[in-house]
Tab-separated table of C-alpha atoms in Angstrom:
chain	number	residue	atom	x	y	z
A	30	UNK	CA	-44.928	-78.721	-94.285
A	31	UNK	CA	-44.989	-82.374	-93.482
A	32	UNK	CA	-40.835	-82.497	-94.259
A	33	UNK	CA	-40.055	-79.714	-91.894
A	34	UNK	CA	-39.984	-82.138	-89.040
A	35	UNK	CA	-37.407	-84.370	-90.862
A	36	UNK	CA	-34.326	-84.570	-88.693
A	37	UNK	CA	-35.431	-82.336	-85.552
A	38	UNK	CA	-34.684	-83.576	-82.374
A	39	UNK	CA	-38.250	-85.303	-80.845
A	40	UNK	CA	-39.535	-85.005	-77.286
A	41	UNK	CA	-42.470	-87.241	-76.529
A	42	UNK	CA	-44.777	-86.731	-73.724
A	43	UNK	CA	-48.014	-87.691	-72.316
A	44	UNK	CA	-51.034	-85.550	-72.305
A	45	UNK	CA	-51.419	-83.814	-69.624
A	46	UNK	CA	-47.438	-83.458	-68.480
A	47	UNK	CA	-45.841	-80.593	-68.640
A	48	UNK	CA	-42.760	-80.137	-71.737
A	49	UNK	CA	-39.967	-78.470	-71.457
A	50	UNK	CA	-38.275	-77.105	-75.120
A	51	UNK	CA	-34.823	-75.923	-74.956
A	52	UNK	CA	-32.406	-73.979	-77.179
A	53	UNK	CA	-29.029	-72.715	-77.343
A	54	UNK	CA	-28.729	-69.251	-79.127
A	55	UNK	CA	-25.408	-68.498	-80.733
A	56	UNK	CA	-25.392	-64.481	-80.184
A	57	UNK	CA	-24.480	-63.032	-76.858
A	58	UNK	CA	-25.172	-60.080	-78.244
A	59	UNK	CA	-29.056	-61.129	-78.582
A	60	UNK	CA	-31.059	-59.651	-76.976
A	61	UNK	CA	-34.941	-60.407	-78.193
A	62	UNK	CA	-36.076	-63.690	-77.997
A	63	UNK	CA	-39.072	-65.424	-79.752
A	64	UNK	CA	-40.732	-68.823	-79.917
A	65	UNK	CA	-42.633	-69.942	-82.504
A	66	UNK	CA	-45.151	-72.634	-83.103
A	67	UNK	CA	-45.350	-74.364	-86.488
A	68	UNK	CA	-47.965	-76.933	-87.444
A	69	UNK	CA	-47.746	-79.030	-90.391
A	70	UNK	CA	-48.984	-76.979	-93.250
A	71	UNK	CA	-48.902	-73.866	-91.878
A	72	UNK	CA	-46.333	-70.913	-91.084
A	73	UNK	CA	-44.598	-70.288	-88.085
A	74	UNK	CA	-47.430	-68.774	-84.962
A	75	UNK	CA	-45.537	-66.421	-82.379
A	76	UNK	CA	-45.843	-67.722	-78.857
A	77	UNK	CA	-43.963	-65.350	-76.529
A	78	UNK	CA	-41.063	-63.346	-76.309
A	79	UNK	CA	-38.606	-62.231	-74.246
A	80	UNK	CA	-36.331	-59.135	-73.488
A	81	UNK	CA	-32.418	-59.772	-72.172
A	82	UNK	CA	-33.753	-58.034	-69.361
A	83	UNK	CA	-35.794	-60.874	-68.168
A	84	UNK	CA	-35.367	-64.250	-66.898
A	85	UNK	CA	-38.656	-65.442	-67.392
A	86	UNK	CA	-41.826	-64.337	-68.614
A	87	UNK	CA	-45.180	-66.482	-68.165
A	88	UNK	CA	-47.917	-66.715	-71.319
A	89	UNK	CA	-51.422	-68.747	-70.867
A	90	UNK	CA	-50.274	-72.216	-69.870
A	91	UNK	CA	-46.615	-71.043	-71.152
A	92	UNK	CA	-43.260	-70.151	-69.519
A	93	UNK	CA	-40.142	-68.897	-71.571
A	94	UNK	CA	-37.231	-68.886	-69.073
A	95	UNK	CA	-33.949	-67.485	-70.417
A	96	UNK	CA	-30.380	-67.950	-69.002
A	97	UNK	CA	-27.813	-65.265	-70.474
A	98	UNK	CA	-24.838	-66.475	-68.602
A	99	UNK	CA	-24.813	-69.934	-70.842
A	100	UNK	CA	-26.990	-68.859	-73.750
A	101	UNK	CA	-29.940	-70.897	-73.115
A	102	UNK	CA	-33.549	-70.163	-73.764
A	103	UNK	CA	-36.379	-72.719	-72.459
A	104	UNK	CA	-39.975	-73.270	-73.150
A	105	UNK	CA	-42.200	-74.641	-70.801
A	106	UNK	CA	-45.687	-76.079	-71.838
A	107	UNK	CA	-47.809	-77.339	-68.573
A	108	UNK	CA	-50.633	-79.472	-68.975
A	109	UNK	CA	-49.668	-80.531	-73.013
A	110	UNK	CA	-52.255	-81.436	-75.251
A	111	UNK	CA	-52.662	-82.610	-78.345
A	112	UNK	CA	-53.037	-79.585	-80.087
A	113	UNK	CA	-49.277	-78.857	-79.002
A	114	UNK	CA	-47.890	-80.973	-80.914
A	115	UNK	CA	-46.203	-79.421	-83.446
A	116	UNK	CA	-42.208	-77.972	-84.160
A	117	UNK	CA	-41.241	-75.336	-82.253
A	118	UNK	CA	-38.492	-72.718	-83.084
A	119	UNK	CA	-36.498	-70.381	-80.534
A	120	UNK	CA	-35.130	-67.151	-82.826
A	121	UNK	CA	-33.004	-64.696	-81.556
A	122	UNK	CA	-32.395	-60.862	-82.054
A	123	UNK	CA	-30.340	-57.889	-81.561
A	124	UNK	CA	-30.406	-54.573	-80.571
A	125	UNK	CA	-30.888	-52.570	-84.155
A	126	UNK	CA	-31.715	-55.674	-85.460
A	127	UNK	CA	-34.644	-56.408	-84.198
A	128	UNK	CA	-36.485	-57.616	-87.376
A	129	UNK	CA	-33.178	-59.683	-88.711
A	130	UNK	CA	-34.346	-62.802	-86.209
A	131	UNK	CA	-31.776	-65.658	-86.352
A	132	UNK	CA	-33.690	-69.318	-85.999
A	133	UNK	CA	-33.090	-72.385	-84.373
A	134	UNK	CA	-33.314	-75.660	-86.135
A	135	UNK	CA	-36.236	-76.400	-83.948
A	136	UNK	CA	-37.610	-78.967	-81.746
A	137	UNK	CA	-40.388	-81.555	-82.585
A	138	UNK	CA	-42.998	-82.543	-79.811
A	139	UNK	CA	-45.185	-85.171	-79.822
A	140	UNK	CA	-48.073	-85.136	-77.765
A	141	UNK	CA	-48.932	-88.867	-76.994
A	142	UNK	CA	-53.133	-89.889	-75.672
B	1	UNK	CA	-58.509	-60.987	-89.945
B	2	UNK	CA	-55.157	-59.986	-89.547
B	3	UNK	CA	-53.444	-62.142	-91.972
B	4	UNK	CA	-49.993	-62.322	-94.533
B	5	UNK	CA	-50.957	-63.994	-97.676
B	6	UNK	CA	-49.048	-65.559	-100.081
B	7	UNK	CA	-50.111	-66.877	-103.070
B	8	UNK	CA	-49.217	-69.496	-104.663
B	9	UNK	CA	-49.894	-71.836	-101.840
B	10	UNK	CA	-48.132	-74.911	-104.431
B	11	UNK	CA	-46.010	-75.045	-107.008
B	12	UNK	CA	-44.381	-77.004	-109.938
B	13	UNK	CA	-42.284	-75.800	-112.348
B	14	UNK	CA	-39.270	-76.354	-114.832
B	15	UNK	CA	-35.486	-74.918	-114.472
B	16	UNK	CA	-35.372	-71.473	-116.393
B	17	UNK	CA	-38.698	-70.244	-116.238
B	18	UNK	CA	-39.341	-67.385	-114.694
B	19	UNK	CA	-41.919	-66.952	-111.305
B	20	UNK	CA	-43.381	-65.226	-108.686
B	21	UNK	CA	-44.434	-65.607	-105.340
B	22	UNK	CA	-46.892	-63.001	-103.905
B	23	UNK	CA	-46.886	-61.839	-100.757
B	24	UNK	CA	-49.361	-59.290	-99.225
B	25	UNK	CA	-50.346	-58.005	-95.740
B	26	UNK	CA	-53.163	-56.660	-94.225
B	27	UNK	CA	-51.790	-55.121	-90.985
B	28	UNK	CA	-49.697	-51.899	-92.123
B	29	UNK	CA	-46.563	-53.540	-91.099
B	30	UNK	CA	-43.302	-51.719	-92.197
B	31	UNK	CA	-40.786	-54.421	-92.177
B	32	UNK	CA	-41.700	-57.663	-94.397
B	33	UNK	CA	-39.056	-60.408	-94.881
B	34	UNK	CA	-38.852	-63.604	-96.949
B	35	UNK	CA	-37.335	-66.917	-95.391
B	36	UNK	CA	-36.549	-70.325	-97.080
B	37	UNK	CA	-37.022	-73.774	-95.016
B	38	UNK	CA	-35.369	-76.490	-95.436
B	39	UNK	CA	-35.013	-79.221	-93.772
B	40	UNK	CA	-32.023	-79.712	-91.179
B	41	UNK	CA	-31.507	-76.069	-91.859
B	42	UNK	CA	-34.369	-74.303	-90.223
B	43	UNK	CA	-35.511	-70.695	-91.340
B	44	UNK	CA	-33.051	-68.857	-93.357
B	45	UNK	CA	-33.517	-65.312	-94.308
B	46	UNK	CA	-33.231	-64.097	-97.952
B	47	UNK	CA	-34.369	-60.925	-98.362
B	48	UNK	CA	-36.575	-58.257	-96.248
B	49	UNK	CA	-37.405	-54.946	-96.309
B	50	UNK	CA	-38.029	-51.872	-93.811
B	51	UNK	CA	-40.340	-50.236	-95.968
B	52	UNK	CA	-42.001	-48.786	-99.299
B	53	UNK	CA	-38.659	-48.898	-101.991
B	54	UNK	CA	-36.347	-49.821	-99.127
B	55	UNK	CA	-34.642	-53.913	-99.271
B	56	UNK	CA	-31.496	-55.616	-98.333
B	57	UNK	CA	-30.409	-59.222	-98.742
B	58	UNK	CA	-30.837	-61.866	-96.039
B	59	UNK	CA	-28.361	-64.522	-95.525
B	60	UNK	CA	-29.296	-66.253	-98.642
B	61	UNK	CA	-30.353	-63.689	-101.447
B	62	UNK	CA	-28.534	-65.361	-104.229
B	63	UNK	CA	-30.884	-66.424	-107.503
B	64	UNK	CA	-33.716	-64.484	-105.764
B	65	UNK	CA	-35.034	-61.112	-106.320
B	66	UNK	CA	-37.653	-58.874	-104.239
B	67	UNK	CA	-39.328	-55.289	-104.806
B	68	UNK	CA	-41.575	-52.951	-102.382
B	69	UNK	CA	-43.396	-50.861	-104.351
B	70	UNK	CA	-46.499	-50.852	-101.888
B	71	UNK	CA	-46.467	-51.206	-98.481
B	72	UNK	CA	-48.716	-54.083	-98.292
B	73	UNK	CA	-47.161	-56.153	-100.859
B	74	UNK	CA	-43.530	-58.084	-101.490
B	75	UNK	CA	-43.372	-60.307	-103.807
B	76	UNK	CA	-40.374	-62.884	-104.507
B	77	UNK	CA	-39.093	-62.724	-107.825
B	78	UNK	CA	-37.013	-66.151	-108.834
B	79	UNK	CA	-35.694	-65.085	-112.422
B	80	UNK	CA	-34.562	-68.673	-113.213
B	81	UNK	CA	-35.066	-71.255	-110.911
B	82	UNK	CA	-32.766	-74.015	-110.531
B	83	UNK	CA	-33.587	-77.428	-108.949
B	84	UNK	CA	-31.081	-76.398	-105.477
B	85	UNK	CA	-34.455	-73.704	-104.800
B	86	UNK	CA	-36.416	-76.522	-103.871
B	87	UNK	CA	-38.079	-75.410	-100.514
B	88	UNK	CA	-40.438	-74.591	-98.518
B	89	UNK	CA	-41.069	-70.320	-98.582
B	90	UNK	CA	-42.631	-67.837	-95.787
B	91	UNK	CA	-42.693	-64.401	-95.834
B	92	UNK	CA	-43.459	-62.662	-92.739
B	93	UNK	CA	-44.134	-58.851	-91.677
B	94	UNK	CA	-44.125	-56.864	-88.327
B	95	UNK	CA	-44.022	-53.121	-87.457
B	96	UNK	CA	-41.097	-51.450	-87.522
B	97	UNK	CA	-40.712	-51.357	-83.616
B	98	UNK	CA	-38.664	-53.079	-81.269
B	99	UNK	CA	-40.000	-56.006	-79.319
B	100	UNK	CA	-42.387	-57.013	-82.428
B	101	UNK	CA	-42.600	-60.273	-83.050
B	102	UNK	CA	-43.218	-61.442	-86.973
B	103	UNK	CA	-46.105	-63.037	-88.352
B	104	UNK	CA	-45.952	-65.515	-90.963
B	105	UNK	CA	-47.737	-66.766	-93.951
B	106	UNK	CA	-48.912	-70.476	-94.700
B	107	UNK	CA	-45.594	-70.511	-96.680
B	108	UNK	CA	-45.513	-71.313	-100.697
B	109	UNK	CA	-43.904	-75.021	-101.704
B	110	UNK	CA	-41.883	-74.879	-104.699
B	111	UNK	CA	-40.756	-77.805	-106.302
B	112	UNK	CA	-38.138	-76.744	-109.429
B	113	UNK	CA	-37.803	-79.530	-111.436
């Protein structure tokens, strides 16, 4: 919904850039890791995930890189455009808790002509 | 299509009267789960469940109510609504394995008045 995006943090880029989307997760014990794409009006859309036995994984023209030593999760968009623009979410889960996912506040980006 | 529904997509209503928010899905997911959003807040958990007669409360279960008689279905009982559930409602669902991500609905807007 339209007042979702009310105080979130707000990177702007250019089309065609790449964006980077970063979060801090608050469970070391976490071990599952999910971003999500939400457009106004609509529910959150899964974008790629992670295991704590990765440091990155790659998607189609997305790149989740995770860093378990300071609890930092990234998302990396190359070539944004338009249609990325949107909020985006980081969630986090645990080992026999897999389903119980914890969510950032999320981050909105704005996709500029 | 692979899709959670939840029904209604809007509404309006007065403290003390009872409603319900539907929730069905189409992809024989185990595990379903109902979030509020608000905003500056993000996605909170209030109550899921790991399957057919089986629940437990989120982080924020209090003035809400839920029931699993199907697999397919979980609707979101609010016995009587007070203005401070106000939000913005998805319910998600995923299989009861690890590494599944959840899929959301559209989400439900209620506005208690």
């Amino acid at each position: 919904g339209e007042s979702v995006g009310l105080h979130l943090p707000t990177l702007s880029v250019q089309e065609g850039d790449n964006s980077i989307i970063n979060c801090a997760y608050s469970n070391s014990a976490s071990d599952y890791f999910i971003w999500y794409k939400q457009e106004s009006g609509k529910g959150p859309q899964f974008i790629i995930d992670i295991r704590s036995n990765m440091d990155k994984r790659q998607g189609q023209r997305v790149t989740v890189l995770l860093n378990k030593t300071v609890k930092h999760l990234s998302l990396q968009i190359a070539a944004t455009q338009p249609g990325d623009s949107a909020v985006y979410f980081c969630a986090e889960a645990f080992s026999g808790g897999y389903n119980k996912l914890i969510f950032g506040a999320g981050t909105r980006l704005a996709v500029h002509p | 299509e692979a899709q959670v529904t939840q029904n209604p997509r809007y509404l309006i209503t007065v403290t003390g009267k009872k409603l319900t928010v539907t929730c069905s899905q189409n992809m024989n997911h185990e595990y379903m789960s109902w979030y509020r959003q608000d905003p500056g807040l993000g996605l909170r958990q209030i109550y899921y469940s790991m399957n057919v007669e089986v629940t437990d409360k989120g982080d924020v279960p209090e003035g809400y109510k839920v029931s699993r008689k199907e697999k397919r279905n979980f609707p979101l009982i609010l016995e009587s609504p007070s203005p401070n559930q106000t939000s913005l409602y998805f319910c998600a669902s995923s299989p009861d394995r690890e590494d599944q991500p959840q899929h959301f609905g559209d989400g439900t807007r209620l506005s208690i008045l």
